C-alpha positions as a printed NumPy array, in Angstrom:
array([[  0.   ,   0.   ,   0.   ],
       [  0.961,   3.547,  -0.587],
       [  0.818,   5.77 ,   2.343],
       [ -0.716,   8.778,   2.276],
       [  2.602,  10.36 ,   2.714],
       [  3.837,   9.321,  -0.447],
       [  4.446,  12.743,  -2.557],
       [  3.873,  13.16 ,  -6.685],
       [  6.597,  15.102,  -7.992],
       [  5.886,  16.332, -11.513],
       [  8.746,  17.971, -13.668],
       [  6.693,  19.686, -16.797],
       [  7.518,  20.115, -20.705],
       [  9.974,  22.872, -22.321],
       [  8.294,  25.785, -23.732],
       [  5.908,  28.21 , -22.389],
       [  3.612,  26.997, -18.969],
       [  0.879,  29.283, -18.887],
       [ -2.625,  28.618, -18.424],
       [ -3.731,  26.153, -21.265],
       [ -0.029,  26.066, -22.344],
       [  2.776,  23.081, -22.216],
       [  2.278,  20.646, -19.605],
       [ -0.379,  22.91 , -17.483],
       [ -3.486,  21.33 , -18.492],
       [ -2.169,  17.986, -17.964],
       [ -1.211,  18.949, -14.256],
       [ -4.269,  20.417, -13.369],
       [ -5.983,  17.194, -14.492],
       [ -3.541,  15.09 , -12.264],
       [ -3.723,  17.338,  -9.319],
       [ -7.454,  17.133,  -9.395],
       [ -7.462,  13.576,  -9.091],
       [ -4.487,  13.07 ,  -6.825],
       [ -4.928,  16.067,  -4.406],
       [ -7.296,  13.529,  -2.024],
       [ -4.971,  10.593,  -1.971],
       [ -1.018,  12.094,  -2.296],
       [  0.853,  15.397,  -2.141],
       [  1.196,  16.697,  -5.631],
       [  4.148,  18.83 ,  -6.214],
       [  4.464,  20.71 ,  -9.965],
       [  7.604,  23.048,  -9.685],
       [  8.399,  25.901, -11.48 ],
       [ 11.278,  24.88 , -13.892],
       [ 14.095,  27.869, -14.827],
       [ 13.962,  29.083, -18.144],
       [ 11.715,  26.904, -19.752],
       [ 11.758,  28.427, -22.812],
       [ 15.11 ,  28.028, -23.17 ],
       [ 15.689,  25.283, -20.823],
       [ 19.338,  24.234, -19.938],
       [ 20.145,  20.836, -18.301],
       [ 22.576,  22.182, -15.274],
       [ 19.282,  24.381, -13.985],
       [ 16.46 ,  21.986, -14.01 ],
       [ 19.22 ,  19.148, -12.38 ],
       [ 19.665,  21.794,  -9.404],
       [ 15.88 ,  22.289,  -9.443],
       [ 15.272,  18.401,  -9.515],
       [ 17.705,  17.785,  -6.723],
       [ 16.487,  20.594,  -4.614],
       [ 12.757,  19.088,  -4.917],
       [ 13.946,  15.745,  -3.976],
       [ 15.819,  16.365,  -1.34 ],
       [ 13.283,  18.335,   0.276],
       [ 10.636,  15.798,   0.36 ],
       [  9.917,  12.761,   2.882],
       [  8.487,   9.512,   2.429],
       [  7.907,   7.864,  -0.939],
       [  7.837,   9.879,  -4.396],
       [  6.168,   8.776,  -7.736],
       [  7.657,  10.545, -10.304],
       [  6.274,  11.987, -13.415],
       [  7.752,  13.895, -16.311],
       [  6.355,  15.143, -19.186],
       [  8.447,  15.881, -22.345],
       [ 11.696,  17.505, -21.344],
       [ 10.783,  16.774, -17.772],
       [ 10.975,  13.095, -18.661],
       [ 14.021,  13.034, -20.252],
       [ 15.311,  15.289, -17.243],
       [ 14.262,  12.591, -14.495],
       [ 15.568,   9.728, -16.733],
       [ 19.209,  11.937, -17.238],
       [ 19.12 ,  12.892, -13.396],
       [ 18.339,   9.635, -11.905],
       [ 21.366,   7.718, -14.4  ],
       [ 24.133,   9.943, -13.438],
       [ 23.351,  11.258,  -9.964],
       [ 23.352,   9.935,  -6.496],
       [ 19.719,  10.454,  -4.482],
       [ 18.527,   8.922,  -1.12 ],
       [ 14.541,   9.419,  -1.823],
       [ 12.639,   6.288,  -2.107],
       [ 10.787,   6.036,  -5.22 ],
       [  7.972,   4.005,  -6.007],
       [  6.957,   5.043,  -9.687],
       [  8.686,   6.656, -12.703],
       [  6.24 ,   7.519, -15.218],
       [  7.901,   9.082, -18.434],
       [  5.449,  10.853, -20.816],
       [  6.411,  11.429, -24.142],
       [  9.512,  11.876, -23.76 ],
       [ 12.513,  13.03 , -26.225],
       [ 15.513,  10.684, -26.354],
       [ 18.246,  13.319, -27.072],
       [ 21.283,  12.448, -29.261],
       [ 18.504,   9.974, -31.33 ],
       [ 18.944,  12.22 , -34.696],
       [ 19.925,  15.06 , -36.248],
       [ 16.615,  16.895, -34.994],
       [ 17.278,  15.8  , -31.439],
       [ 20.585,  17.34 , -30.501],
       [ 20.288,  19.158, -27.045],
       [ 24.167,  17.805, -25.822],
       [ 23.024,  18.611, -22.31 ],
       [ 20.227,  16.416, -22.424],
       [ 21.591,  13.121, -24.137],
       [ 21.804,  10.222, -21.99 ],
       [ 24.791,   8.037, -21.747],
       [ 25.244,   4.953, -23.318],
       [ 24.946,   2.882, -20.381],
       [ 21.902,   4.862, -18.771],
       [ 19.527,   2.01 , -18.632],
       [ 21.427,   0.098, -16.324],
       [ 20.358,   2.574, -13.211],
       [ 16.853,   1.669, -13.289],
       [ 16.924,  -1.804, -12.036],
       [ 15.552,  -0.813,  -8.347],
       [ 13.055,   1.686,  -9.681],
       [ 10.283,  -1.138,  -8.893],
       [  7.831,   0.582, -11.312],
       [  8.384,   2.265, -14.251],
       [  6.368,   3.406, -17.039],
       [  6.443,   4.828, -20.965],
       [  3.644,   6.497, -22.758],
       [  3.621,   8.099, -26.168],
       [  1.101,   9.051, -28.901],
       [  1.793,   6.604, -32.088],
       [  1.421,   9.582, -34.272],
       [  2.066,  12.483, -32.213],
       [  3.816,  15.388, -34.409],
       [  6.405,  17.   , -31.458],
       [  8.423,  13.699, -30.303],
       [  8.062,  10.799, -32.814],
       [  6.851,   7.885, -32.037],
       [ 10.818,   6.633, -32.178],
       [ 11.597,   8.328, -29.239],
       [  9.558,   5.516, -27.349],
       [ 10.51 ,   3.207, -29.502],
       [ 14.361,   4.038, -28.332],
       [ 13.374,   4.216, -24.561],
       [ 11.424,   0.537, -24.961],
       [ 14.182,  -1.089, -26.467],
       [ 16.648,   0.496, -23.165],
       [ 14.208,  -0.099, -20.918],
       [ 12.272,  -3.69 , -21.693],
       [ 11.646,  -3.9  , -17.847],
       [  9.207,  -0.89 , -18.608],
       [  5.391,  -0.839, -18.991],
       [  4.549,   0.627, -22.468],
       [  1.598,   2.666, -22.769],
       [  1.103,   2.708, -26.582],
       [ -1.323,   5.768, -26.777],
       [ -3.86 ,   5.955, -30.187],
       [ -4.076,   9.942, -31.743],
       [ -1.878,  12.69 , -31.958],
       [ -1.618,  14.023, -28.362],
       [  1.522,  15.213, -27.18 ],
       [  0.614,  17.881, -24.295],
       [ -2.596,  16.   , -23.342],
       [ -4.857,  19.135, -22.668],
       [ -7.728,  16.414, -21.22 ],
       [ -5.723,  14.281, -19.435],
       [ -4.283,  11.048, -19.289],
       [ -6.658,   8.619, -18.047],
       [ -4.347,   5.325, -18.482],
       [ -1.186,   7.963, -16.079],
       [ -3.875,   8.544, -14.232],
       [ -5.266,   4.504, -13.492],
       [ -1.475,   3.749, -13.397],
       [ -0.533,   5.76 , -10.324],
       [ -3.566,   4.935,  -8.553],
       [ -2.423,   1.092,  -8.907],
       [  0.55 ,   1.744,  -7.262],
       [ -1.439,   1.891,  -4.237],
       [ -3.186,  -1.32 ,  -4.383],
       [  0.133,  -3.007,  -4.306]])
């Protein structure tokens, strides 16, 4: 069971984070739905519109450390490929419970995909063997992240469970109902 004590910490997209913009819509669904049965932490990320890897790292780091308990994480876009870069090449003592990556780029993929902060190393995968629940979702024909970004992640990751979304959606303005039923099982185990 998941205690009640157990804290959401949700790292949002690149790009601008106004109301109805980048990931806002998508936390404002989650923190609806959460807000009875876990904390739900959404910080503010520096310079999102021009996000560099060194800043949100010292953000990441500052949010973990201040939190008790057990953390599901959840990152959307950039945030996703920030947790999955942070958690491979730094040291953390928080216990996590849940990694949920949502469309996420995989940096360093392609030519279009060439952020040198963000790439992963080679090796990455082979820090997530004691994250005891991790998930991937992606649109299959989403038009900001191809559908090969997952692709990539799957192949790193086969311990993973692969949310292989139908439509377009990349910023998920009404949600994310399977995210959503996913958390929630965590606390039924």
């Amino acid at each position: 069971m998941i205690p009640l004590s157990t804290t959401v910490l949700f790292i949002h997209s690149a790009g601008p984070q106004g109301a109805n913009q980048g990931s806002s819509n998508l936390i404002a669904y989650l923190e609806k739905a959460l807000k009875h049965d876990f904390n739900f932490v959404y910080p503010n990320m520096p310079s999102p519109e021009q996000p560099a890897y060194l800043e949100w790292k010292k953000q990441v780091e500052n949010e973990l450390h201040s939190l008790t308990g057990e953390v599901i994480l959840v990152g959307h876009s950039l945030g996703g490929s920030v947790l999955l870069k942070y958690l491979s090449e730094e040291s953390y003592t928080a216990k996590i419970t849940g990694l949920f990556v949502i469309a996420a780029p995989y940096w360093g993929m392609d030519e279009n995909w060439q952020l040198k902060d963000f790439v992963l190393q080679n090796d990455f995968e082979q820090h997530f063997k004691d994250v005891p629940q991790l998930f991937l979702y992606h649109s299959r024909d989403e038009e900001i992240v191809p559908f090969a970004h997952h692709l990539a992640y799957a192949k790193k990751l086969p311990q993973a469970q692969k949310r292989q979304l139908e439509g377009t959606q990349h910023l998920f303005h009404n949600g994310l109902p399977e995210l959503l039923q996913d958390i929630k099982s965590l606390s039924m185990t």
